Coordinates of C-alpha atoms in Angstrom, one line a residue:
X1 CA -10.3 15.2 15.3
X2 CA -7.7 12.9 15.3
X3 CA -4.7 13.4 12.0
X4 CA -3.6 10.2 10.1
X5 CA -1.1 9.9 7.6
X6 CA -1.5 7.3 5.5
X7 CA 1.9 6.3 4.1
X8 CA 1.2 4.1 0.4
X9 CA -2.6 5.0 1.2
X10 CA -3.4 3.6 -2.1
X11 CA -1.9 0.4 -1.7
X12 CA -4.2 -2.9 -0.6
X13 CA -3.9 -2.5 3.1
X14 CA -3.3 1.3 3.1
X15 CA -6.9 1.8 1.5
X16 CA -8.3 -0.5 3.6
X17 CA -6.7 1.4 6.2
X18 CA -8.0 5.2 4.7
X19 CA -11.4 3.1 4.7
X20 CA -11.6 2.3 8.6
X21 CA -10.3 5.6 9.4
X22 CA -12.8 7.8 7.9
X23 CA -15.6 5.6 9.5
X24 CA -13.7 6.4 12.6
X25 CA -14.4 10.2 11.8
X26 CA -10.8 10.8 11.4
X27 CA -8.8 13.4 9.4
X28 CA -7.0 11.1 6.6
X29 CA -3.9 11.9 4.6
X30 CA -3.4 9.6 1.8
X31 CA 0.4 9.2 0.2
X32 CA 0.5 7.9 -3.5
X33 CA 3.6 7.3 -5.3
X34 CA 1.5 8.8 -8.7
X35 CA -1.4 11.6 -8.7
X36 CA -4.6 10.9 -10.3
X37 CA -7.7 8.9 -9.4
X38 CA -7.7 5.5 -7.7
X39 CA -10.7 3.2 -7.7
X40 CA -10.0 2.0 -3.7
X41 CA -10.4 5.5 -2.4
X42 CA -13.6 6.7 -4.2
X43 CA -15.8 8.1 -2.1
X44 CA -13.8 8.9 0.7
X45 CA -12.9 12.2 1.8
X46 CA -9.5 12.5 2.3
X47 CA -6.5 14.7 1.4
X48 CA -3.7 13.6 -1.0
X49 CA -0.7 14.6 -1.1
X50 CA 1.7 12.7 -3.8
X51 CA 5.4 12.0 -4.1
X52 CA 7.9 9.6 -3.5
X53 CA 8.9 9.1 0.2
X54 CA 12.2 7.4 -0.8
X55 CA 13.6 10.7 -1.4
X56 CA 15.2 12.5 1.2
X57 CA 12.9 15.4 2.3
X58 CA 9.6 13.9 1.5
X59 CA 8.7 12.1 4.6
X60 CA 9.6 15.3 6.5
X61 CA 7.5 17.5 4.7
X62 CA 4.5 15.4 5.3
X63 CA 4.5 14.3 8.6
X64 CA 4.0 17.6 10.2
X65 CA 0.4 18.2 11.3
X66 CA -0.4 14.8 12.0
X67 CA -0.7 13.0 15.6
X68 CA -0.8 9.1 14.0
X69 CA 1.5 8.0 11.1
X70 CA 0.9 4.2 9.2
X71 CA 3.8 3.1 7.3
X72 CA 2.4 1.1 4.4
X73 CA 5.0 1.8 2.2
X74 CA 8.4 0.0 4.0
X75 CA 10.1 -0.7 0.5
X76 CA 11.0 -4.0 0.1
X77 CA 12.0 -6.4 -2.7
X78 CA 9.5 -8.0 -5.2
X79 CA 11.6 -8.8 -7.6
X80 CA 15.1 -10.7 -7.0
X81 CA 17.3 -8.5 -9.1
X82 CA 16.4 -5.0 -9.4
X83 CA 18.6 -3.2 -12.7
X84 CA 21.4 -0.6 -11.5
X85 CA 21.2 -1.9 -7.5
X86 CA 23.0 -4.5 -5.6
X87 CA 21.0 -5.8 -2.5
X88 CA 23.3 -4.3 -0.2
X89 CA 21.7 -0.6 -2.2
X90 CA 18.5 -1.6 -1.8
X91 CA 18.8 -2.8 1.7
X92 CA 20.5 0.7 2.5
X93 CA 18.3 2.9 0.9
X94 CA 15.3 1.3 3.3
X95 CA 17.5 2.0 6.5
X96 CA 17.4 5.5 5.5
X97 CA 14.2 6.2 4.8
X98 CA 13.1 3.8 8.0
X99 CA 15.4 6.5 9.9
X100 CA 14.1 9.7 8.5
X101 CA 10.7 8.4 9.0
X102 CA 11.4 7.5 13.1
X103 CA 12.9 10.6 13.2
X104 CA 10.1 12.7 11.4
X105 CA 7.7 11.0 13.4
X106 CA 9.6 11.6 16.4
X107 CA 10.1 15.3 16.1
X108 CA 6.3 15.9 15.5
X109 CA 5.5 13.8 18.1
X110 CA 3.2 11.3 16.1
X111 CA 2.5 7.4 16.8
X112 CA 4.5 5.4 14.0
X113 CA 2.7 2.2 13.2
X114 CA 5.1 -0.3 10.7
X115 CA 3.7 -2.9 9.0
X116 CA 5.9 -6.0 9.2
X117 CA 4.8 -9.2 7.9
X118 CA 3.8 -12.8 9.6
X119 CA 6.9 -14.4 8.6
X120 CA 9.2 -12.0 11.2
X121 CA 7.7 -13.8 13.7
X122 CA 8.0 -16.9 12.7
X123 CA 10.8 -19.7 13.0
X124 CA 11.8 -22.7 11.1
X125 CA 15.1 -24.9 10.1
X126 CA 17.8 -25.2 7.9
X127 CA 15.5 -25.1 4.7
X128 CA 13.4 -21.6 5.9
X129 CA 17.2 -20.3 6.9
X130 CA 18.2 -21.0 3.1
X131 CA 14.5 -19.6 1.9
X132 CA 15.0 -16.2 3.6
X133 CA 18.7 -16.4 2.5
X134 CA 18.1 -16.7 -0.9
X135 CA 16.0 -13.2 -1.4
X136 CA 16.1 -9.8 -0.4
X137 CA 12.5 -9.0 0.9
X138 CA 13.3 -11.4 3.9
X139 CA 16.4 -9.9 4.6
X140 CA 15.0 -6.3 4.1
X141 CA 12.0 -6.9 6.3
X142 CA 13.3 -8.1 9.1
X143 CA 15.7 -4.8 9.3
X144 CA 12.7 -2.3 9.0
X145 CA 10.9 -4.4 11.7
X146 CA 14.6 -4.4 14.0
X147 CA 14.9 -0.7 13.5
X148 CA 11.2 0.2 14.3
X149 CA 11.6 -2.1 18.1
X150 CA 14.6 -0.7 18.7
X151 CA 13.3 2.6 18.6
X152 CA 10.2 1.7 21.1
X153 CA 12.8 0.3 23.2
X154 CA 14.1 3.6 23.3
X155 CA 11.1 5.2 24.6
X156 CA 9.6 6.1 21.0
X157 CA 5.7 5.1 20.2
X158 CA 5.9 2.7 17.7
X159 CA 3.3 0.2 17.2
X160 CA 4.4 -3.1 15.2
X161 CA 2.0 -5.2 13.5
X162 CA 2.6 -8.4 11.5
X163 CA 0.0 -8.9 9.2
X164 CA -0.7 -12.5 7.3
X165 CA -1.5 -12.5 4.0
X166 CA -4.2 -10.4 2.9
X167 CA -6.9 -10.9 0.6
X168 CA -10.2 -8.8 -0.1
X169 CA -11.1 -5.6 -2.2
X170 CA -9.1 -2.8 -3.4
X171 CA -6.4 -4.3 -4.4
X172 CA -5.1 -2.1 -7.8
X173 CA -2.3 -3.9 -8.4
X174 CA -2.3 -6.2 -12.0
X175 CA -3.9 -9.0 -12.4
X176 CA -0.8 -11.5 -12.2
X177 CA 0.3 -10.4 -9.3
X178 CA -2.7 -10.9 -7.5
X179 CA -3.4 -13.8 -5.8
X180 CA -7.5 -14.4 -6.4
X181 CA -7.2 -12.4 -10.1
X182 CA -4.1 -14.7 -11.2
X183 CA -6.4 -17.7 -10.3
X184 CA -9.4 -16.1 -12.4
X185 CA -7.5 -15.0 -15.6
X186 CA -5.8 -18.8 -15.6
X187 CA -2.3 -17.0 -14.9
X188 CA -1.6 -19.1 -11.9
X189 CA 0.6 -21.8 -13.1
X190 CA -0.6 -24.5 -10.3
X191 CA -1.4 -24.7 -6.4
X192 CA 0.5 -27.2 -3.7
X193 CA -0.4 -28.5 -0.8
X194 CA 1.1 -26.4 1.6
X195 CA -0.4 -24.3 4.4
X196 CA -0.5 -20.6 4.4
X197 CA -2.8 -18.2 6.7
X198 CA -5.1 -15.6 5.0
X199 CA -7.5 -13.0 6.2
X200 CA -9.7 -9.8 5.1
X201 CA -7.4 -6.5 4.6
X202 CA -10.7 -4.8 6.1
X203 CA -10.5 -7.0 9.1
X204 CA -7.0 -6.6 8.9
X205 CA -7.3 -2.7 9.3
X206 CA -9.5 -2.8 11.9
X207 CA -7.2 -5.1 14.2
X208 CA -4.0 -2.5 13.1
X209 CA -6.4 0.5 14.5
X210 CA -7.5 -1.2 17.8
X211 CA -3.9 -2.5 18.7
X212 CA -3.1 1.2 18.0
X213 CA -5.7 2.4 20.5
X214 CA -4.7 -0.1 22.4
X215 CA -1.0 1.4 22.8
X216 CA 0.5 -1.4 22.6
X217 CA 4.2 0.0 21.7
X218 CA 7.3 -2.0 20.8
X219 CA 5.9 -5.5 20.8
X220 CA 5.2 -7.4 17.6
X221 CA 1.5 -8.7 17.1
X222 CA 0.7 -11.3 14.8
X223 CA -2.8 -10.6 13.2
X224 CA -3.7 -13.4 11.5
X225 CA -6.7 -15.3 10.2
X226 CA -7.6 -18.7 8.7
X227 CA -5.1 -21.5 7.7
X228 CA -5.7 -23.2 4.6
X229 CA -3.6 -25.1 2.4
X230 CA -2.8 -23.6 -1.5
X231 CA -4.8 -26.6 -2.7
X232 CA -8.1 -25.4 -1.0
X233 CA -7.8 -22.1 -1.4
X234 CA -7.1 -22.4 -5.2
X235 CA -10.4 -24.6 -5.4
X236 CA -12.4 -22.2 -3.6
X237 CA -11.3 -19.2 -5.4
X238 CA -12.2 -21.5 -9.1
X239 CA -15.7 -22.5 -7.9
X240 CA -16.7 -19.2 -6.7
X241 CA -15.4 -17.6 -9.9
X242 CA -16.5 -20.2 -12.5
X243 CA -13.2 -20.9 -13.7
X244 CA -11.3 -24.2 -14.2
X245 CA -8.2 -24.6 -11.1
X246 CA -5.4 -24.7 -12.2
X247 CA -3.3 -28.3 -11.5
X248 CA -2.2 -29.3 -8.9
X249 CA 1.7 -29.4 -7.8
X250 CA 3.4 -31.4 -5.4
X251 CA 7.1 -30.3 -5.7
X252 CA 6.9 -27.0 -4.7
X253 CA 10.4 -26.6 -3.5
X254 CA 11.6 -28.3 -6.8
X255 CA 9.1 -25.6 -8.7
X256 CA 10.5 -22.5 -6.8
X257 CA 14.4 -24.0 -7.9
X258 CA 13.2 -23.7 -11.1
X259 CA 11.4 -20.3 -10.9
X260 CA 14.6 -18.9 -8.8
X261 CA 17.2 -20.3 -11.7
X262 CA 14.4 -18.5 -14.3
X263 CA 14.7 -15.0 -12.9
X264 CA 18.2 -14.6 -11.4
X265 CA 18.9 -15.7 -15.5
X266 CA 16.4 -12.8 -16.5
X267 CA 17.8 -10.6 -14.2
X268 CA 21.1 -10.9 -15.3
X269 CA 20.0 -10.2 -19.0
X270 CA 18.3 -7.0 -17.5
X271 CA 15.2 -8.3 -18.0
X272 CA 11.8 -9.1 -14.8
X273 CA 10.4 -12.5 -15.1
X274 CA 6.9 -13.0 -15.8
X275 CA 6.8 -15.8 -13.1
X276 CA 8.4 -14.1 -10.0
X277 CA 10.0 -16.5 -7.6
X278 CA 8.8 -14.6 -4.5
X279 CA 5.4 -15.7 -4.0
X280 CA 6.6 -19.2 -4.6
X281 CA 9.4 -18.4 -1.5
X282 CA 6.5 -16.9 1.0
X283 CA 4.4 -19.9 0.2
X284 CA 7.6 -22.4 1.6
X285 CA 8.0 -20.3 4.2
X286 CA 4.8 -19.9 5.5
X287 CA 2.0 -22.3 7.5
X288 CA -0.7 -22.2 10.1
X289 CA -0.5 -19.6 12.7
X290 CA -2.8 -19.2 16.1
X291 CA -5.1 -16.2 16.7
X292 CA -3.2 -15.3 20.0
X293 CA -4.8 -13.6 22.8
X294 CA -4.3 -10.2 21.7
X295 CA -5.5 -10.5 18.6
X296 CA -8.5 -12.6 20.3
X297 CA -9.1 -9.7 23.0
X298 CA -9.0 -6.7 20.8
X299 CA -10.9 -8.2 17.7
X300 CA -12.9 -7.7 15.3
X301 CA -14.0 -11.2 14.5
X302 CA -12.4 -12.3 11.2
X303 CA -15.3 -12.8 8.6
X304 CA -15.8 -16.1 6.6
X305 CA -12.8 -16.6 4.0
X306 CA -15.4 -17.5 1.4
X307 CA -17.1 -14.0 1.8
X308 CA -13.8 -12.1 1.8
X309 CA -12.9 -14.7 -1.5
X310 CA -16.7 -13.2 -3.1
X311 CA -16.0 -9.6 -2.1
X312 CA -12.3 -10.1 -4.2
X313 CA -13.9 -11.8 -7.2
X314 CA -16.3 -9.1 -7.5
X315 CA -13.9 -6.4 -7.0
X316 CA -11.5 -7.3 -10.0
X317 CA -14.6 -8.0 -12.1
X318 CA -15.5 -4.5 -11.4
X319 CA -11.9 -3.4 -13.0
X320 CA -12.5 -5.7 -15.9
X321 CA -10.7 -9.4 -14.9
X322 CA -12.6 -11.9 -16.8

């Protein structure tokens, strides 16, 4: 039976993850930041172990006894300020934990999968060089994916997968900074007409797991699913639900100057802004993205986007969205 650890095995992706697994038959360790129960993993039999991986010694107590490691917990910035840390602090501390988790993994002879993101692998001009300038979490994931191919250049079995945005059930995080929920509660100040790409987290697990099989070691894949613009999206998500969209915006890089003067203000007072610049940043610096062979080779085939939109709306009904 094979041994996974499950690193933020709480998280969206990382339930989804714990989900496939056990179907799979495997033995799943789940990582949580906090004990105690969480909705996305009732039902499944798994073992939890809780802590935070951040600190030194962690990672190395846990990997031991397991033959697969996922890494969906790669810190990275939501906010643009955090209190007490520079970026260069933050970006630090996430070399060090990247390197004691290679290392860990390394010594116990496990398969490291990192979860990068879409936009590593993708490319634009002056204007996304000033987006990904502008915040840490660009900055900060681009290192953890660096460090993770370096070490499969190096002969180390590292699987790295660059996920689009996900959408779907078991996502515990509030209600504002979801997405599909922000849209129901009326907490999503407008949409724009950009494109984005979106698929299921379960479909997304499932592709993670077979490239995985697959050992396909040191070379990014892009797993990706439907392109649609913010505008459509938004009006799906609001007929489904039953609620009014919210309006429509069609300065979004004049909104996100706004939203970036709003926090770095608020951060400088100490304080998080309610209105986060970051999703406003992914949205510039995303658009539409190809299934590419491997993705197309390997499937599973992606499910409807209106079917992974129903499954979300009932899902943070469920936890009491409106």
């Amino acid at each position: 039976m094979r041994r996974v650890l499950v690193l933020g095995g709480g998280g969206h992706l990382g339930s989804a993850l714990s989900h496939a697994l056990t179907c799979r038959g495997a033995r799943v360790t789940v990582a949580t930041l906090k004990d105690g129960a969480r909705a996305n993993l009732d039902g499944l039999r798994v073992d939890r172990v809780q802590g935070d991986d951040n600190q030194a010694g962690t990672i190395e107590q846990w990997v031991p006894g397991h033959d697969l490691v996922i890494d969906c917990a790669a810190p990275y910035a939501l906010d643009l300020h955090e209190p007490g840390k520079s970026h260069v602090a933050r970006l630090t501390a996430a070399e060090d934990r990247m390197g004691r988790l290679l290392t860990a993994a390394q010594s116990n002879n496990a398969v490291l999968v990192h979860i990068g993101s879409i936009l590593t692998l993708t490319s634009g001009g002056a204007v996304r060089r000033m987006i990904e300038s502008s915040h840490p979490y660009f900055r900060m994931k681009r290192r953890m994916q660096d460090l993770a191919i370096g070490a499969a250049r190096s002969g180390q079995p590292v699987v790295v997968v660059n996920p689009a945005s996900l959408l779907g059930p078991w996502n515990l995080r509030p209600f504002h900074h979801c997405y599909v929920s922000a849209v129901l509660t009326g907490g999503m100040p407008a949409s724009f007409p950009e494109t984005i790409n979106v698929m299921d987290v379960r479909d997304a697990a499932e592709t993670i797991l077979r490239v995985t099989d697959a050992g396909w070691f040191g070379r990014p894949v892009p797993i990706v699913g439907h392109d649609v613009t913010v505008h459509d999206l938004t009006d799906k998500i609001s007929r489904l639900g039953g609620v009014r969209r919210p309006p429509r915006w069609r300065a979004l890089t004049a909104g996100a100057a706004i939203l970036y003067a709003a926090e770095t203000a608020m951060g400088v007072a100490g304080l998080r802004s309610p209105y986060p610049t970051l999703p406003v940043l992914l949205t510039l610096a995303s658009g539409a993205v190809k299934i590419g062979q491997l993705q197309r080779a390997l499937g599973p085939e992606i499910r409807p986007l209106e079917a992974t939109l129903v499954d979300e709306i009932s899902w943070h009904r469920s936890r009491g969205c409106p």
